[in-house]
PDB file of C-alpha atoms and ligand atoms in Angstrom:
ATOM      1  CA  UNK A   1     149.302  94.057  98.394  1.00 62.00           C
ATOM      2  CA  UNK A   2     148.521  91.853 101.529  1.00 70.00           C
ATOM      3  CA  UNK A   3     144.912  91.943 102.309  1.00 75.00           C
ATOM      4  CA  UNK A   4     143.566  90.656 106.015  1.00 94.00           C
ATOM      5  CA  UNK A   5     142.157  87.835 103.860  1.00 96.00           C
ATOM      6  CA  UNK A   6     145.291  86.668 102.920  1.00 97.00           C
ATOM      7  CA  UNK A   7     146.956  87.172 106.285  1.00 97.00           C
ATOM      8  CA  UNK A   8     144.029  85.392 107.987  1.00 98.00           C
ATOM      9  CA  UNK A   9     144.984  82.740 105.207  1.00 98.00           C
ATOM     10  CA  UNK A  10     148.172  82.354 105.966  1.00 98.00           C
ATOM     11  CA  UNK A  11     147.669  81.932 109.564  1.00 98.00           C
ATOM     12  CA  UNK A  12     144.859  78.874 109.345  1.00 98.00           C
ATOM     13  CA  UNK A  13     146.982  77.583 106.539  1.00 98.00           C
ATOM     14  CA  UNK A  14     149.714  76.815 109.079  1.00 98.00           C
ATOM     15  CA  UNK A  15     147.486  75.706 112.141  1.00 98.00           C
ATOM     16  CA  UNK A  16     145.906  73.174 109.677  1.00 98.00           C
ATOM     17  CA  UNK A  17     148.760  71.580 108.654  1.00 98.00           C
ATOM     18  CA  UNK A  18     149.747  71.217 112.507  1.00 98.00           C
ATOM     19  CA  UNK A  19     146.536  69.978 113.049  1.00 98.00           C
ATOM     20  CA  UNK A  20     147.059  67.483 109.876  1.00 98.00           C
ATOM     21  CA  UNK A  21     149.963  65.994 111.643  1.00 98.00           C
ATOM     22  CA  UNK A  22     147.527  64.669 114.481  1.00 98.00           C
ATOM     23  CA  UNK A  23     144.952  62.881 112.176  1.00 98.00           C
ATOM     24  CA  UNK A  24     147.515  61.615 110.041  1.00 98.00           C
ATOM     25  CA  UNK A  25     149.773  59.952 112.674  1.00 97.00           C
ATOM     26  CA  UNK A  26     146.669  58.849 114.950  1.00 97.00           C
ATOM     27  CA  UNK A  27     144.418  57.100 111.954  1.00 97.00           C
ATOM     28  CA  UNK A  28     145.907  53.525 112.668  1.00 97.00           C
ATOM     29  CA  UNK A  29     146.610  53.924 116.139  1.00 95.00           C
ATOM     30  CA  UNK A  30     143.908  52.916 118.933  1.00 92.00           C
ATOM     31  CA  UNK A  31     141.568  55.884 119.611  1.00 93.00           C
ATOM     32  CA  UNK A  32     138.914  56.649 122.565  1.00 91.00           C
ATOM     33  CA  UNK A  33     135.628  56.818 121.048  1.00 90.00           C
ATOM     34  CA  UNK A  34     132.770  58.251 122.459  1.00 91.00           C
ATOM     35  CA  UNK A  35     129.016  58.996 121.010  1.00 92.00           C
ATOM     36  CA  UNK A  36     127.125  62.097 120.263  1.00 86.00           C
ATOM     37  CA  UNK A  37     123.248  62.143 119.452  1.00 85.00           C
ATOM     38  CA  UNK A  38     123.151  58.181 118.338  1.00 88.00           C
ATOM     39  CA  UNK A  39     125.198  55.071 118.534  1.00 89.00           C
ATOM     40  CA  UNK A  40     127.135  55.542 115.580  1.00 89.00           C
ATOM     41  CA  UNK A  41     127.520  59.574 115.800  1.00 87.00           C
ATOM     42  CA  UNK A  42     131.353  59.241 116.788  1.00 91.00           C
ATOM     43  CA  UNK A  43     133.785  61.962 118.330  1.00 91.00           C
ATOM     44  CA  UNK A  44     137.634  60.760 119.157  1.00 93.00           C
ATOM     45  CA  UNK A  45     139.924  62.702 121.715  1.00 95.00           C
ATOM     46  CA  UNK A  46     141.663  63.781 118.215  1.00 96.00           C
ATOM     47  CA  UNK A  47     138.713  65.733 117.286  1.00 96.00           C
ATOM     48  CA  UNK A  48     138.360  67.443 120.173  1.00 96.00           C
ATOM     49  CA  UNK A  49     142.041  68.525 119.911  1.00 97.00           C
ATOM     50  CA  UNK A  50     142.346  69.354 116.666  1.00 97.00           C
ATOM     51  CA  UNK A  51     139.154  71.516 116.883  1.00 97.00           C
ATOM     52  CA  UNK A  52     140.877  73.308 120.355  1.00 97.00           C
ATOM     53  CA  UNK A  53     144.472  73.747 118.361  1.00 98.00           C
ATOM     54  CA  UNK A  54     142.578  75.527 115.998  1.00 98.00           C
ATOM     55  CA  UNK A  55     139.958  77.630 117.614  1.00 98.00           C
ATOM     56  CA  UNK A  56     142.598  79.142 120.076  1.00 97.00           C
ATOM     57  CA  UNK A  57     145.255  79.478 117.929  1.00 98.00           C
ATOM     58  CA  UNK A  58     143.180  81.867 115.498  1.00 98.00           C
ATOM     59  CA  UNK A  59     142.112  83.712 118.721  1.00 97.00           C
ATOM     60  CA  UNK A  60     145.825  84.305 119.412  1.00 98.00           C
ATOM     61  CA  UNK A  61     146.023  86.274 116.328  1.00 97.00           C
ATOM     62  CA  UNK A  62     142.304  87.198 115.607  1.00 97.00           C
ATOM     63  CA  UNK A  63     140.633  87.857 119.218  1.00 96.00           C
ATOM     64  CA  UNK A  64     137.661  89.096 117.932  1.00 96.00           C
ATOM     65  CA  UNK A  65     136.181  86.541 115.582  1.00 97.00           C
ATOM     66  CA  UNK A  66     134.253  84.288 115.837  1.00 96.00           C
ATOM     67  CA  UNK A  67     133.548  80.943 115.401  1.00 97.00           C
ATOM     68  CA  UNK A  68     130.969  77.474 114.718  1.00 97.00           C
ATOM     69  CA  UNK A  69     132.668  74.085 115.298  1.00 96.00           C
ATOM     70  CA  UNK A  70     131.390  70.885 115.869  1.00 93.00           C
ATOM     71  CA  UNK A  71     132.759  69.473 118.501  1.00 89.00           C
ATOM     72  CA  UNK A  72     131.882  73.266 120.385  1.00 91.00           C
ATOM     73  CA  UNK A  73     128.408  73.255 119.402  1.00 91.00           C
ATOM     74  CA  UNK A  74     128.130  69.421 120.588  1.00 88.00           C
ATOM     75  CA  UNK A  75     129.394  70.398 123.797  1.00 87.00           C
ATOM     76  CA  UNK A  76     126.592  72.639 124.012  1.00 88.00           C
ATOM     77  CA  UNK A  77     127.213  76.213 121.969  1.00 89.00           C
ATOM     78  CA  UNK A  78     124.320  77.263 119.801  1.00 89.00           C
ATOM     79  CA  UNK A  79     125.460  77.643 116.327  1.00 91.00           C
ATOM     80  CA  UNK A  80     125.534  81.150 115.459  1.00 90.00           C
ATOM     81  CA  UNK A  81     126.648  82.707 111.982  1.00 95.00           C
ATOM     82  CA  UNK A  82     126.490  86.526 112.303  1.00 96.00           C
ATOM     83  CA  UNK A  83     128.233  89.292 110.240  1.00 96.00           C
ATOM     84  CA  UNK A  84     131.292  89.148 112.153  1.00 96.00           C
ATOM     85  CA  UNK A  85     134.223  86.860 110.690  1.00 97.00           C
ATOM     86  CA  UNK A  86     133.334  83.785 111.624  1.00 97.00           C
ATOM     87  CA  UNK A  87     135.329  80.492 111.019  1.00 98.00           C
ATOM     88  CA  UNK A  88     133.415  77.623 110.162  1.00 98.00           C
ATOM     89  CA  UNK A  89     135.213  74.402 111.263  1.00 98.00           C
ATOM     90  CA  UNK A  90     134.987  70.286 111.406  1.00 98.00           C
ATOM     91  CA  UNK A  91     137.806  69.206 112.997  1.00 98.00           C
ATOM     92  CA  UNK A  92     137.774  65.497 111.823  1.00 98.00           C
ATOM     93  CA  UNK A  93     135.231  65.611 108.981  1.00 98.00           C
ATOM     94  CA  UNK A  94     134.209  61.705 108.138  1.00 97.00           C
ATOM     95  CA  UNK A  95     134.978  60.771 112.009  1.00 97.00           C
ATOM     96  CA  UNK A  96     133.649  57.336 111.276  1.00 97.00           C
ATOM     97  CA  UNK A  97     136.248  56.986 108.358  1.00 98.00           C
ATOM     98  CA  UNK A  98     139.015  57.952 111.262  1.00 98.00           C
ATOM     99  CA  UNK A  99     137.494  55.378 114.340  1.00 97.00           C
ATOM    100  CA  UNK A 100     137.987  52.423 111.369  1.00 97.00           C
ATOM    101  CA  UNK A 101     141.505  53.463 109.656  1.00 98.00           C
ATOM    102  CA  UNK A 102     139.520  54.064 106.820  1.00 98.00           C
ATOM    103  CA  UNK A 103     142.025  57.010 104.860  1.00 98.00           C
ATOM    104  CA  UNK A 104     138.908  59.547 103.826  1.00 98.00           C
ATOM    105  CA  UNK A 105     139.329  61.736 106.874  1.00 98.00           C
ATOM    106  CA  UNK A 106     139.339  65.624 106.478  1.00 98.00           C
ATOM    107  CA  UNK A 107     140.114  69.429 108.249  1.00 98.00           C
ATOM    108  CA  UNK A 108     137.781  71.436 106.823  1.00 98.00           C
ATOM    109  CA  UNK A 109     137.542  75.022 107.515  1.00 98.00           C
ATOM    110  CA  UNK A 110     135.822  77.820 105.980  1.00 98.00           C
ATOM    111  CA  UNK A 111     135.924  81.978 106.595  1.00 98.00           C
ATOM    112  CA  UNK A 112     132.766  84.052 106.167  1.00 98.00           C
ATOM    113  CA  UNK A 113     132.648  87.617 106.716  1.00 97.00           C
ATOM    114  CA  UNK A 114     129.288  89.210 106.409  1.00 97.00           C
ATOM    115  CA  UNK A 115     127.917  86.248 106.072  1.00 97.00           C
ATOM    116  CA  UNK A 116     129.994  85.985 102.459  1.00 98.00           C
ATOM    117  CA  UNK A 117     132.424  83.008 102.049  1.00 98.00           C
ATOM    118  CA  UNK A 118     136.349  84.043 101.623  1.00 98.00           C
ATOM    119  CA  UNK A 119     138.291  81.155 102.191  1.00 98.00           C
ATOM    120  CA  UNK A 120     137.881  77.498 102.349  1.00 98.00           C
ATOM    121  CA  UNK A 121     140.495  74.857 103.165  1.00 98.00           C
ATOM    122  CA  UNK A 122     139.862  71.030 103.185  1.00 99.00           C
ATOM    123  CA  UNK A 123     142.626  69.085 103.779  1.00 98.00           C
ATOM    124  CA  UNK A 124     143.042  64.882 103.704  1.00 98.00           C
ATOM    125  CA  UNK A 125     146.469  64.538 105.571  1.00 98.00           C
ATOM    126  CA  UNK A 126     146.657  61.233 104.980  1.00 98.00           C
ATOM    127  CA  UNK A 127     146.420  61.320 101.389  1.00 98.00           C
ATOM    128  CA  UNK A 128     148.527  64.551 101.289  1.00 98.00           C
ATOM    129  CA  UNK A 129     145.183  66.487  99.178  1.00 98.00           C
ATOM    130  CA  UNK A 130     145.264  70.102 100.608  1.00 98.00           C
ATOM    131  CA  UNK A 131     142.120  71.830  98.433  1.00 99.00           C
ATOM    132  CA  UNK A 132     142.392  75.724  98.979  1.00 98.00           C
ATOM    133  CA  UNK A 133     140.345  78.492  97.533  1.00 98.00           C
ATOM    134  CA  UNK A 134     140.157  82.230  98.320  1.00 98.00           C
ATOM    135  CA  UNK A 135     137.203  84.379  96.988  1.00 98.00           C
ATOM    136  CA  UNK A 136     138.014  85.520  93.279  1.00 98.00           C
ATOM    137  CA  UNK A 137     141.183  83.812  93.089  1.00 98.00           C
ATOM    138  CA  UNK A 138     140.494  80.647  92.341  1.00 98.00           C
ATOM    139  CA  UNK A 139     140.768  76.412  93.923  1.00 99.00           C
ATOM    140  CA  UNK A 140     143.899  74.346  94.187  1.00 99.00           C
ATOM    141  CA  UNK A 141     144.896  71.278  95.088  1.00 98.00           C
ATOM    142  CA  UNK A 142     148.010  70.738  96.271  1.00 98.00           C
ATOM    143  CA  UNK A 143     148.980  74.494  95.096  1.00 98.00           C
ATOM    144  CA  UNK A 144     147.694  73.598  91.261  1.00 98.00           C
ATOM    145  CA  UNK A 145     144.477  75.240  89.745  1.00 98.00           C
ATOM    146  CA  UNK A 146     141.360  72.768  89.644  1.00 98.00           C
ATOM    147  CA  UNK A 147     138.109  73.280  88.015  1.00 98.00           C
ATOM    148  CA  UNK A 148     134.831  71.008  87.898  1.00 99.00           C
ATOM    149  CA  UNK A 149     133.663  68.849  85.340  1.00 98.00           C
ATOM    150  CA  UNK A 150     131.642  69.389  82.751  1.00 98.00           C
ATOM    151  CA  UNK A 151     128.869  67.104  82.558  1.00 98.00           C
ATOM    152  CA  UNK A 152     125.745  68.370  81.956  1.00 98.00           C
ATOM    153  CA  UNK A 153     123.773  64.643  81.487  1.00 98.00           C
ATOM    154  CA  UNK A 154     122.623  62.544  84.564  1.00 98.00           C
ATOM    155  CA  UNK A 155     122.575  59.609  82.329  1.00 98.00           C
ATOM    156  CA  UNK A 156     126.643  60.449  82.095  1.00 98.00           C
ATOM    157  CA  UNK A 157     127.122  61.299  85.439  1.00 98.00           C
ATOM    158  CA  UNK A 158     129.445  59.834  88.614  1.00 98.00           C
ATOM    159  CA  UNK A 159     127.186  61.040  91.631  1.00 98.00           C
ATOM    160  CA  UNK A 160     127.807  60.973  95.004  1.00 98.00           C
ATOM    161  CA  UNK A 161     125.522  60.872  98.178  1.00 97.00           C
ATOM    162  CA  UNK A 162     125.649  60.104 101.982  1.00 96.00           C
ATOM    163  CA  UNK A 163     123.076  57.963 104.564  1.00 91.00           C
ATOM    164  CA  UNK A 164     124.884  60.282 107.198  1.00 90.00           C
ATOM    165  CA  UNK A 165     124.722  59.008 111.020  1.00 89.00           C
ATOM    166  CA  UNK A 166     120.717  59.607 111.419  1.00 89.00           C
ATOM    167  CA  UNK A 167     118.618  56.817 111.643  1.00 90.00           C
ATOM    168  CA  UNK A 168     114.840  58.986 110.973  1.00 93.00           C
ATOM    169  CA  UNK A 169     112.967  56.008 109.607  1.00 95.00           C
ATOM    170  CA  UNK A 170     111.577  59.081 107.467  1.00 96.00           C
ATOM    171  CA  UNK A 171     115.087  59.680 106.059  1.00 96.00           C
ATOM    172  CA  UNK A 172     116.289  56.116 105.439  1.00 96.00           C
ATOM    173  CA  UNK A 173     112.966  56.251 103.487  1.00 97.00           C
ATOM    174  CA  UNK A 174     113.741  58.567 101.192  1.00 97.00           C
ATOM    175  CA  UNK A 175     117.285  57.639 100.686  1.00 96.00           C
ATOM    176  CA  UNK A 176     116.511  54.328  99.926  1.00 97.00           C
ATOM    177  CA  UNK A 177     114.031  55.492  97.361  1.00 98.00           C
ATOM    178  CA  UNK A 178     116.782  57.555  96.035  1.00 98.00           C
ATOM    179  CA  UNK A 179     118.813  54.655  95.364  1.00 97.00           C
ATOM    180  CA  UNK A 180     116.018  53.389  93.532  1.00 98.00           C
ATOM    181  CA  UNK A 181     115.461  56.563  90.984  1.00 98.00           C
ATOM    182  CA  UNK A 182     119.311  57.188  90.827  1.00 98.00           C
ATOM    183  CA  UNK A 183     120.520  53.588  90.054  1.00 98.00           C
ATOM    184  CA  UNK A 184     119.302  53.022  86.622  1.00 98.00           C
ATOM    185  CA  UNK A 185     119.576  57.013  85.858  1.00 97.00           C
ATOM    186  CA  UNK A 186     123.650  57.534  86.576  1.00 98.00           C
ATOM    187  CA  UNK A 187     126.878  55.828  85.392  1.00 98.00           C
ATOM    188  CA  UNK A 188     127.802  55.664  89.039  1.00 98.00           C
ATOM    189  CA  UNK A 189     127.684  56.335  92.145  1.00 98.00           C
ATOM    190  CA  UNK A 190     130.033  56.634  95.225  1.00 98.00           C
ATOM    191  CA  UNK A 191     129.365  57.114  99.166  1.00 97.00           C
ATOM    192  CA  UNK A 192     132.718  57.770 100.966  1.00 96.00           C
ATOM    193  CA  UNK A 193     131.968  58.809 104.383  1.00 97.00           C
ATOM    194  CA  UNK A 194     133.113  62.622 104.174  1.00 98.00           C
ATOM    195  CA  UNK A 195     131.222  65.297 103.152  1.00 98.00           C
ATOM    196  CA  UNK A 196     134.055  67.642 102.646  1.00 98.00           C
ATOM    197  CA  UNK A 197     135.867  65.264 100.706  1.00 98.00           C
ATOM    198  CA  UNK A 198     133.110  64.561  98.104  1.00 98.00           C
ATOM    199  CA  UNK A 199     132.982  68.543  98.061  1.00 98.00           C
ATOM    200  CA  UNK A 200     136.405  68.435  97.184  1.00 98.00           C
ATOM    201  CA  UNK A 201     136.160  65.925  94.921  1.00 98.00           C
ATOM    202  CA  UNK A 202     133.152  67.818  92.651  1.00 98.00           C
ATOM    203  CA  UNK A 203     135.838  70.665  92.917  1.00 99.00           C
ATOM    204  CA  UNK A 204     138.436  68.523  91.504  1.00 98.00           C
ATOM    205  CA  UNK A 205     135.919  67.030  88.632  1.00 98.00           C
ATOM    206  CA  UNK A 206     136.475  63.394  89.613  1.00 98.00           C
ATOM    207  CA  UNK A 207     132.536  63.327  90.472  1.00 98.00           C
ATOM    208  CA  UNK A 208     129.957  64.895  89.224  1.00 98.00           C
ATOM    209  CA  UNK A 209     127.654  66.220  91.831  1.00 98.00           C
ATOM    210  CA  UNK A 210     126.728  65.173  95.392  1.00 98.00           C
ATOM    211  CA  UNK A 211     124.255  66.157  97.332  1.00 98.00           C
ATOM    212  CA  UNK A 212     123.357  65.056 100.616  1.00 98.00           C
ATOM    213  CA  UNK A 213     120.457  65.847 103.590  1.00 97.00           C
ATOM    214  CA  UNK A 214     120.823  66.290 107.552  1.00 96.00           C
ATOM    215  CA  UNK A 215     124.397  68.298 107.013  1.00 97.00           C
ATOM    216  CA  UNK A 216     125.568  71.067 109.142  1.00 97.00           C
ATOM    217  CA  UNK A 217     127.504  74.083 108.726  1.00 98.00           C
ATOM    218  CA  UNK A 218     130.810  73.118 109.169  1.00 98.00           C
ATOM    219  CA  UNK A 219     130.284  69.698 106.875  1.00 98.00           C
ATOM    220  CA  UNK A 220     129.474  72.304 104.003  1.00 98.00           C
ATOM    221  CA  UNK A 221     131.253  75.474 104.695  1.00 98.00           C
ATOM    222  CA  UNK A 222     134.571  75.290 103.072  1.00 98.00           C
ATOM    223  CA  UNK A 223     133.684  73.067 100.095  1.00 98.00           C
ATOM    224  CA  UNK A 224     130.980  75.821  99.569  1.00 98.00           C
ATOM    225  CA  UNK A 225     133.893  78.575  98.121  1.00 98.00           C
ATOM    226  CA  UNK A 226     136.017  75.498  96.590  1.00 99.00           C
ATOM    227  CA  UNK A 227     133.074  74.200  94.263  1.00 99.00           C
ATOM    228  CA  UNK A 228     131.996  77.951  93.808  1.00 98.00           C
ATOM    229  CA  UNK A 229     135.724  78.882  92.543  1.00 98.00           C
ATOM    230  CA  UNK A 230     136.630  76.008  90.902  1.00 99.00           C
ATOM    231  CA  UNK A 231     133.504  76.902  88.457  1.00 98.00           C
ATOM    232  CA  UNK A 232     131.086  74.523  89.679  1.00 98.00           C
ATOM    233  CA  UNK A 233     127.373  75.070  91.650  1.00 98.00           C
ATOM    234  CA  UNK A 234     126.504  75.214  95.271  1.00 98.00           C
ATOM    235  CA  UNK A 235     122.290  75.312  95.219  1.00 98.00           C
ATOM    236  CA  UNK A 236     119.744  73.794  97.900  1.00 98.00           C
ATOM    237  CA  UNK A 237     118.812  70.481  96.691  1.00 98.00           C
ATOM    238  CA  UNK A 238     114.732  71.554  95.501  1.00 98.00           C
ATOM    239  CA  UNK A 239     116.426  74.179  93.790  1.00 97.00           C
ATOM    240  CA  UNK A 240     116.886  77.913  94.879  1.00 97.00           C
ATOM    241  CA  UNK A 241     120.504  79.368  96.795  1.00 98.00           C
ATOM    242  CA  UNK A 242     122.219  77.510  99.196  1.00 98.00           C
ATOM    243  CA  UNK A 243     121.873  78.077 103.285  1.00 97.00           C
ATOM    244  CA  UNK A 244     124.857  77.225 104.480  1.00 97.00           C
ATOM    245  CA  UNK A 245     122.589  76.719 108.163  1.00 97.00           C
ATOM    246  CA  UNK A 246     119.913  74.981 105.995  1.00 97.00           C
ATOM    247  CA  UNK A 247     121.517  71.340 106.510  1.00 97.00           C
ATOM    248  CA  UNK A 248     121.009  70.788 102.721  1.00 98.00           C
ATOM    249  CA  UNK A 249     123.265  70.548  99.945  1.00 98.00           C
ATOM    250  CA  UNK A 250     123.253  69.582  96.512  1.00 98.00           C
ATOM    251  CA  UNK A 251     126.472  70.651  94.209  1.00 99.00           C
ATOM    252  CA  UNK A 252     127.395  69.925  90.406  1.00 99.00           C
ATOM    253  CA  UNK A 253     130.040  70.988  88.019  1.00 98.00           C
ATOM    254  CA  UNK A 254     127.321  72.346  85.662  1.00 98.00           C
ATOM    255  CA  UNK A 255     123.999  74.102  86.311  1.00 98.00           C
ATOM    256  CA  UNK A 256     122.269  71.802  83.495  1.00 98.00           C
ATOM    257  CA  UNK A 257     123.730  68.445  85.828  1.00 98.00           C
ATOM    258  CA  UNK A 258     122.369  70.399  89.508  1.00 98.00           C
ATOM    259  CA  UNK A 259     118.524  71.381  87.913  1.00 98.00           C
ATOM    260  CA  UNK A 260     118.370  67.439  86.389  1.00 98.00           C
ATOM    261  CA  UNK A 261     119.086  66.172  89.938  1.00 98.00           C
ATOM    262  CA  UNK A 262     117.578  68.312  91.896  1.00 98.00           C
ATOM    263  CA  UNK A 263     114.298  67.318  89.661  1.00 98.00           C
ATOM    264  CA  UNK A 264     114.159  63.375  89.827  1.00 98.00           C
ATOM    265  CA  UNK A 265     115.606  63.187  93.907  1.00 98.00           C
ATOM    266  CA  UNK A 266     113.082  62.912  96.995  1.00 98.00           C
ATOM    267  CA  UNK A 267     113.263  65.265  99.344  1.00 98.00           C
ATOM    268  CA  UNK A 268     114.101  65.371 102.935  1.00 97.00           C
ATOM    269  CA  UNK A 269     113.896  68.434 105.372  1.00 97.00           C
ATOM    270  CA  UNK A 270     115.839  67.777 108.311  1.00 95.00           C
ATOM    271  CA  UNK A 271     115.721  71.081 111.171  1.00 94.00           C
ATOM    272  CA  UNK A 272     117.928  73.643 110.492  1.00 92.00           C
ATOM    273  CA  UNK A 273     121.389  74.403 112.317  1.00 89.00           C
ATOM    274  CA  UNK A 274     119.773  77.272 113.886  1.00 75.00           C
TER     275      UNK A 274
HETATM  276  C1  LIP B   1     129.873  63.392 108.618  1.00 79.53           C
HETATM  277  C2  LIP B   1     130.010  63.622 107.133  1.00 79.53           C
HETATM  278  C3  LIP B   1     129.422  62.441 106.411  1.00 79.53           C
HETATM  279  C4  LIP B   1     127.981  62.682 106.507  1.00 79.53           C
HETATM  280  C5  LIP B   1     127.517  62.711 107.943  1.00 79.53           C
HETATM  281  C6  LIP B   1     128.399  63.545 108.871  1.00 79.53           C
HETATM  282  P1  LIP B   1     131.451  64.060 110.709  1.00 79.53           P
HETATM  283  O1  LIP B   1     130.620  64.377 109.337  1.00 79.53           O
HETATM  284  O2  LIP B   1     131.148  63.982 106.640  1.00 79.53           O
HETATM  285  O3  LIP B   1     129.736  62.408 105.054  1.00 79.53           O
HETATM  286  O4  LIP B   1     127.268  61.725 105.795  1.00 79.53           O
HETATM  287  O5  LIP B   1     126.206  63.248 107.893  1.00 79.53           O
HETATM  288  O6  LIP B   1     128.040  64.882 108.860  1.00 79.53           O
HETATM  289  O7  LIP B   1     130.409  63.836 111.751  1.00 79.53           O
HETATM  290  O8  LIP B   1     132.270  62.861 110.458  1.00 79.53           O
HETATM  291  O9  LIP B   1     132.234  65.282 110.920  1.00 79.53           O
END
């Protein structure tokens, strides 16, 4: 039986691969680069357009959802996540990736409805990775089932964080000081420039956890459902459920991995999305 899930599936399934066209034949090319709330805090014409190709043509078929983008909420929109379907989207997710050529570039997009994830999508169209999940059924890659690992020791883990674009001498702080406790504590760890990727990639079990501070919504939205359904944890980073407005995130393929983390790490509380 076709559920509206699946139909509204189907229909952001196809506008993202459109949109995956435009990133993927634009990432080498010369872009126009402009800057949000610092000097390194890029948007490109491409994610303006790939966030417009999206957001109107789900309206075409859906006229009464809703939705959070970030290029929409830049240009002024307050963030709001109500009970109504409501499509959480980053256009280019790891923009700074896409301004240098640099290949970890993603769509993500996620569905709530009642506030309740249904469907997340990320997808890297320039290495061909489209991560899918729909609630109960389950994450893919590239159509095939993935699941998380399952490390449960820090001293075994590959961990992954982000600096992110802000420049709060009270957040370099702490970061730096994370580097410090996580060093000598993990096996490894990475810092690619996208948050949905390294989402994607604790969905896929290739790292371990990742957490990062000073998020928003539509960084954290779709990998949200893939981590959940490929097994793995979604939790605020001191611990208690994740806030998907709370622009905090810390995810692990085990529990045991998230609570060992989420004990050694400094904190940082940036404001919320809304
Ligand atoms: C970026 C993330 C990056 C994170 C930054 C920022 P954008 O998203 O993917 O990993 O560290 O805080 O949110 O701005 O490229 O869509």
């Amino acid at each position: 039986m076709t559920t509206d899930v699946d139909k509204f599936y189907d229909v952001v399934l196809k506008l993202t691969k459109e949109a995956g066209k435009l990133v993927k034949e634009r990432v080498w090319e010369q872009k126009t680069v402009e800057t949000k709330s610092c000097d390194i805090d890029f948007v490109t014409e491409t994610d303006k357009e790939v966030e417009k190709l999206l957001i109107n043509g789900l309206l075409k078929e859906f006229p009464d959802h809703k939705f959070i983008g970030e290029e929409t909420t830049d240009s002024g929109v307050k963030p709001d996540l109500t009970c109504a379907p409501t499509w959480i989207i980053d256009p280019v997710d790891g923009t700074m990736n896409f301004v240098h050529g640099y290949p970890c570039v993603c769509i993500s997009i996620g569905l709530l409805i009642g506030k309740v994830p249904q469907i997340g999508i990320i997808y890297n169209p320039v290495l061909e990775q489209l991560f899918t999940a729909k609630k109960g059924q389950g994450a893919f890659l590239n159509g095939k089932k993935i699941k998380v690992s399952s490390t449960t020791e820090l001293a075994k883990s590959l961990i992954t964080f982000e600096f992110g674009t802000s420049r709060d001498p009270e957040k370099m702080a702490v970061m730096a000081e994370n580097v410090k406790i996580l060093t000598p504590s993990v096996q490894g760890i990475r810092s690619v420039g996208s948050a949905a990727w390294n989402m994607a990639m604790v969905a896929l079990g290739g790292s371990d956890s990742y957490f990062e501070f000073g998020l928003h919504a539509w960084d954290m939205a779709a990998g949200d459902i893939i981590i959940r359904e490929a097994g793995g944890v979604v939790i605020d980073p001191a611990g208690g459920p994740f806030d998907v407005m709370s622009r905090r995130l810390l995810c692990a393929g085990t529990s045991e991995l998230a609570e060992q983390l989420m004990n050694v790490i400094k904190q940082y509380y940036p404001p919320r999305d809304a």
